[in-house]
Each structure stands twice: as C-alpha cells, then as structure tokens.
Amino acid sequence: MGQYGFNTTLLHGIDNTDPFGATHVPIYQSSAFRHESAEELEQIFANKAMGFSYTRINNPTIEAFEKRIAKLEGGVGSIACASGMAALTNAILNILQSGDEIVAGCGLYGGTVELFDELESFGITTRYVKENVSQEYETLINDRTRLIFAETIGNPKLDVTDIAAVAQVAHAHGLPFMVDNTTATPYLIQPLKLGADIVVHSSSKYINGSSNAISGVLIYGGKFKWDAQRYPGIKPFLKFGPFAYLAKLRNGLFRSMGACLSPQNAFLNNLGLETLGLRVERQCSNALKLAEYIKSLDTGVAVNYPGCPDSPYHELAKKQLHGGYGAILTLRAGSKERAFGIINALKLPLIVSNIGDTKTLVIHPASTIAAHLSKEAQRESGVYEDQIRISVGIEDIEDLKQDFKNAIEKEV
C-alpha cells in the first residue's frame, strides 16, 4: 500500500485536485460531459485520450472510488458496478463463454450460487468442491475449466479459503483465480498479494458501512498471463499489457450491459471508505467477544466463528487474516422455531438481509438469502434450518452480550 498504513491510505492515499479545495470528491451528477471540440471527444472514444464522455462508461466521482479500492487491494485498476452481483457477473462473463466451466468453493453466498445456476442457460457450468481445501479444487479441474472462484470467508458457512494454496493450483493449470473478498475486506486480507488475480466486492456491505447504497466493484491484479487460445475474447486487448482484462471489460461487456454505479452511491462509498479500518477493527473485536460469550452460556446454542479455537478454519484464519477473524458469526439454535424466537426476542439487532452495517444485523439464512437453493445446495453452503447469521456491528459489547443472553435464555 505504499508509504502509509491502512487508515492513513484511506484518508490520504489518492490525490484530490478539486480546484475549489473540497475535502471530498464532489458528486458529479451529470449523465454526460461537454468537450471543447469534436476532435477531443473523438480521441476519448478511441481510447487515445483521458476524459469523461458519459456516466454509463465512467464519471469523476465513480473513478475516485475505483482508484481508492484499487489502491487498497493492491490492483492495477478497478471497475465499479451497480451492485455486487453486477460486479460478479461482469467479472465472470468478461472471460468466459459457452462451454466453459468454473470450479468454485462450497460455502458460497446464495445469490452467487443462483447466478451460477443462471449461467447454465448460457452454457457455463459450475462444479463445487465438497471441502474448501486446495486439493479439492485440483480434482475438479478439466480441459473445459476456465476459472477458479472462492470466497475469502464463506457466507454463511464461514469456511476460510487458503488463498495462496488455491492460487498455486489455479496457476499450475493456467487458470485465473477470482476471490470474493466482501466478508473479509482489504482491512483483513488483500487476496491479490497472496496470488489471486481478480477480487470482487459487494461494496454495499463493509465498504459502504451504513446500508445506504447498493454497489459492487471488481479489482484486477494485472499479473495473470492470458492464453489467447483459451480466452480468445481477450486477444485484441493483450496490447494493453497488465490492463488487458480491464480494457476488455470497460470497452465491451461493462459498457454494453449498463450496470454502472451512480455518482451519488459512489460518493456515499467514498465517505464510508474513510472509516473502513476503524469499523472493521471494532466489528471483529465485538464478534470475537460475542462468540466467546455465547459459547460460555449453557443454553444449547452452538456457535460458529473462525476466531474460536474449535473452528476447523481457526489456524488458517489466524495465519491469513490480519486484524481480526471477520465480523460474522452463526448460531445453531436446535430448531427453526427457536431460531425465529431468538431473532424476534432480540432488542438491538435489526432483522435485515445485509451485512457490514455499523448496526448489528440478524437473519435466518435458510428462509431468506438461501431460500431459492435446493436442500442439497443449502447443506453444501453451510445453511441449516436452525441457523442464525449475525453481522456484528460497533455497539458497546456489553449491551450486545446482555441482549443475546436475554433472547437466548428466553427461548430455551
């Protein structure tokens, strides 16, 4: 990240050359931008000059957000989209075509699994590992595999991917490794530095931090060596060197699909980014303390959290994550009825289908974010009928402890 630490980089890591001295990049709420001559606009459309023409393609407020994210993740550049799912869709379809296959982790967010199901109608199929270890990815790779995909910390399974090990497997087969880093954030880990090639975020979550804007972003590391025969669509863009992947996407699918981020939401994300490190540090601290506290209660509620020594992913998380173990934990209450009872008895957490807010959020995954998955797919994603997912916020920990204690003991 250069000469500064994480939080200093968030505040001072990009140049702000606003001529009026504004301390935040303004909202350029304009659908298009005027130019001094037809020749100037021609140069911009021909990618021979820097500039802005139409916000569907890019915008100064959005570009400021993209530059910040790219710097935090250590990439050569990024592209911001209207949602996390839009970012993931663009990232995948930029390089895959009919007949290609994805090898993916097993603890994925339900929306991602649904997207992979939708891609089957376009001739793109996905094969899921049974266990999130590098050897499992190796066994599923065949001559049609074109992408390896995983989440840093599975949502809601909370399995932890060994980024370096899976990247080594992917690269040994000439495949790019794409990582969804939404749940961990660049505060805890920067997958590109461990060998990943493409990172995606639902920036509606921790990056935004306040549940006030939907958005997504993808970041490219610039190091993958693209085989023009295996990825024929990228061949005309290889002349852009480390920017080939981004050049292809920005001049093709992203431009044509129109799933662009709005300037207003980019502005809100820029504001949220400034406190990302402070928020995630507090959220991770609260999550660990809350997990340990609930485990200490004799209530029959099981706790799943990578920060607990009994998690099968604890040692890997300890080695790979820096500054915490994530801010999500799950409980298993013993029955769906008790899970609902605990959720309804809580006073502080909000029943919201989101994560990463400053406020603590709770949800029943099986009936919400994983509701459209088959029972088998739910099990593979670590979803159970008696499960509660908790996205821990920045409240005073003693208040959270007492609230969960009261709710759990009430629903014995």
PDB file of N, CA, C and O in Angstrom, residues 99-103 125 127 137-148 173 175 230:
ATOM      1  N   GLY A  99     -19.650 -23.320 -22.995  1.00  0.00           N
ATOM      2  CA  GLY A  99     -18.795 -24.496 -22.980  1.00  0.00           C
ATOM      3  C   GLY A  99     -17.745 -24.474 -21.892  1.00  0.00           C
ATOM      4  O   GLY A  99     -17.134 -25.495 -21.588  1.00  0.00           O
ATOM      5  N   ASP A 100     -17.541 -23.304 -21.273  1.00  0.00           N
ATOM      6  CA  ASP A 100     -16.545 -23.170 -20.208  1.00  0.00           C
ATOM      7  C   ASP A 100     -17.108 -23.630 -18.871  1.00  0.00           C
ATOM      8  O   ASP A 100     -18.321 -23.657 -18.660  1.00  0.00           O
ATOM      9  N   GLU A 101     -16.200 -23.950 -17.954  1.00  0.00           N
ATOM     10  CA  GLU A 101     -16.598 -24.384 -16.619  1.00  0.00           C
ATOM     11  C   GLU A 101     -15.875 -23.570 -15.552  1.00  0.00           C
ATOM     12  O   GLU A 101     -14.757 -23.082 -15.768  1.00  0.00           O
ATOM     13  N   ILE A 102     -16.548 -23.446 -14.415  1.00  0.00           N
ATOM     14  CA  ILE A 102     -15.993 -22.802 -13.223  1.00  0.00           C
ATOM     15  C   ILE A 102     -15.831 -23.872 -12.155  1.00  0.00           C
ATOM     16  O   ILE A 102     -16.708 -24.717 -11.974  1.00  0.00           O
ATOM     17  N   VAL A 103     -14.741 -23.852 -11.431  1.00  0.00           N
ATOM     18  CA  VAL A 103     -14.594 -24.652 -10.221  1.00  0.00           C
ATOM     19  C   VAL A 103     -14.682 -23.685  -9.054  1.00  0.00           C
ATOM     20  O   VAL A 103     -13.905 -22.720  -8.981  1.00  0.00           O
ATOM     21  N   THR A 125     -21.038 -23.851 -16.906  1.00  0.00           N
ATOM     22  CA  THR A 125     -21.408 -24.691 -15.766  1.00  0.00           C
ATOM     23  C   THR A 125     -20.402 -24.532 -14.629  1.00  0.00           C
ATOM     24  O   THR A 125     -19.249 -24.140 -14.844  1.00  0.00           O
ATOM     25  N   ARG A 127     -18.757 -26.391 -11.061  1.00  0.00           N
ATOM     26  CA  ARG A 127     -18.537 -27.577 -10.247  1.00  0.00           C
ATOM     27  C   ARG A 127     -18.021 -27.118  -8.895  1.00  0.00           C
ATOM     28  O   ARG A 127     -17.078 -26.312  -8.818  1.00  0.00           O
ATOM     29  N   TYR A 137     -10.010 -28.511  -5.194  1.00  0.00           N
ATOM     30  CA  TYR A 137     -10.085 -27.725  -6.437  1.00  0.00           C
ATOM     31  C   TYR A 137      -9.327 -28.457  -7.550  1.00  0.00           C
ATOM     32  O   TYR A 137      -9.790 -28.523  -8.686  1.00  0.00           O
ATOM     33  N   GLU A 138      -8.177 -28.993  -7.194  1.00  0.00           N
ATOM     34  CA  GLU A 138      -7.344 -29.702  -8.170  1.00  0.00           C
ATOM     35  C   GLU A 138      -8.098 -30.854  -8.828  1.00  0.00           C
ATOM     36  O   GLU A 138      -8.022 -31.053 -10.046  1.00  0.00           O
ATOM     37  N   THR A 139      -8.855 -31.605  -8.032  1.00  0.00           N
ATOM     38  CA  THR A 139      -9.521 -32.798  -8.570  1.00  0.00           C
ATOM     39  C   THR A 139     -10.643 -32.472  -9.543  1.00  0.00           C
ATOM     40  O   THR A 139     -11.035 -33.320 -10.352  1.00  0.00           O
ATOM     41  N   LEU A 140     -11.191 -31.256  -9.490  1.00  0.00           N
ATOM     42  CA  LEU A 140     -12.329 -30.896 -10.342  1.00  0.00           C
ATOM     43  C   LEU A 140     -11.931 -30.200 -11.638  1.00  0.00           C
ATOM     44  O   LEU A 140     -12.765 -29.968 -12.504  1.00  0.00           O
ATOM     45  N   ILE A 141     -10.682 -29.853 -11.769  1.00  0.00           N
ATOM     46  CA  ILE A 141     -10.218 -29.144 -12.969  1.00  0.00           C
ATOM     47  C   ILE A 141     -10.133 -30.114 -14.151  1.00  0.00           C
ATOM     48  O   ILE A 141      -9.614 -31.224 -14.029  1.00  0.00           O
ATOM     49  N   ASN A 142     -10.677 -29.683 -15.291  1.00  0.00           N
ATOM     50  CA  ASN A 142     -10.562 -30.469 -16.523  1.00  0.00           C
ATOM     51  C   ASN A 142     -10.229 -29.543 -17.690  1.00  0.00           C
ATOM     52  O   ASN A 142      -9.955 -28.355 -17.490  1.00  0.00           O
ATOM     53  N   ASP A 143     -10.284 -30.059 -18.902  1.00  0.00           N
ATOM     54  CA  ASP A 143      -9.868 -29.248 -20.051  1.00  0.00           C
ATOM     55  C   ASP A 143     -10.865 -28.154 -20.421  1.00  0.00           C
ATOM     56  O   ASP A 143     -10.588 -27.322 -21.281  1.00  0.00           O
ATOM     57  N   ARG A 144     -12.035 -28.143 -19.767  1.00  0.00           N
ATOM     58  CA  ARG A 144     -13.021 -27.077 -20.008  1.00  0.00           C
ATOM     59  C   ARG A 144     -13.001 -26.002 -18.919  1.00  0.00           C
ATOM     60  O   ARG A 144     -13.668 -24.982 -19.051  1.00  0.00           O
ATOM     61  N   THR A 145     -12.278 -26.243 -17.838  1.00  0.00           N
ATOM     62  CA  THR A 145     -12.212 -25.278 -16.745  1.00  0.00           C
ATOM     63  C   THR A 145     -11.510 -24.003 -17.202  1.00  0.00           C
ATOM     64  O   THR A 145     -10.434 -24.066 -17.809  1.00  0.00           O
ATOM     65  N   ARG A 146     -12.131 -22.873 -16.913  1.00  0.00           N
ATOM     66  CA  ARG A 146     -11.540 -21.592 -17.300  1.00  0.00           C
ATOM     67  C   ARG A 146     -11.437 -20.605 -16.132  1.00  0.00           C
ATOM     68  O   ARG A 146     -10.896 -19.513 -16.302  1.00  0.00           O
ATOM     69  N   LEU A 147     -11.950 -20.980 -14.959  1.00  0.00           N
ATOM     70  CA  LEU A 147     -11.929 -20.050 -13.830  1.00  0.00           C
ATOM     71  C   LEU A 147     -12.034 -20.824 -12.520  1.00  0.00           C
ATOM     72  O   LEU A 147     -12.812 -21.767 -12.415  1.00  0.00           O
ATOM     73  N   ILE A 148     -11.257 -20.387 -11.526  1.00  0.00           N
ATOM     74  CA  ILE A 148     -11.377 -20.884 -10.155  1.00  0.00           C
ATOM     75  C   ILE A 148     -11.954 -19.738  -9.319  1.00  0.00           C
ATOM     76  O   ILE A 148     -11.475 -18.604  -9.408  1.00  0.00           O
ATOM     77  N   HIS A 173      -2.427 -24.745 -13.593  1.00  0.00           N
ATOM     78  CA  HIS A 173      -3.255 -25.174 -14.727  1.00  0.00           C
ATOM     79  C   HIS A 173      -3.533 -24.021 -15.689  1.00  0.00           C
ATOM     80  O   HIS A 173      -4.372 -24.149 -16.583  1.00  0.00           O
ATOM     81  N   LEU A 175      -4.946 -21.118 -15.042  1.00  0.00           N
ATOM     82  CA  LEU A 175      -6.289 -20.574 -14.807  1.00  0.00           C
ATOM     83  C   LEU A 175      -6.240 -19.359 -13.894  1.00  0.00           C
ATOM     84  O   LEU A 175      -5.445 -19.321 -12.941  1.00  0.00           O
ATOM     85  N   ARG A 230      -7.183 -20.046 -25.124  1.00  0.00           N
ATOM     86  CA  ARG A 230      -8.167 -20.450 -24.111  1.00  0.00           C
ATOM     87  C   ARG A 230      -9.150 -19.321 -23.814  1.00  0.00           C
ATOM     88  O   ARG A 230     -10.286 -19.565 -23.427  1.00  0.00           O
TER      89      ARG A 230
END
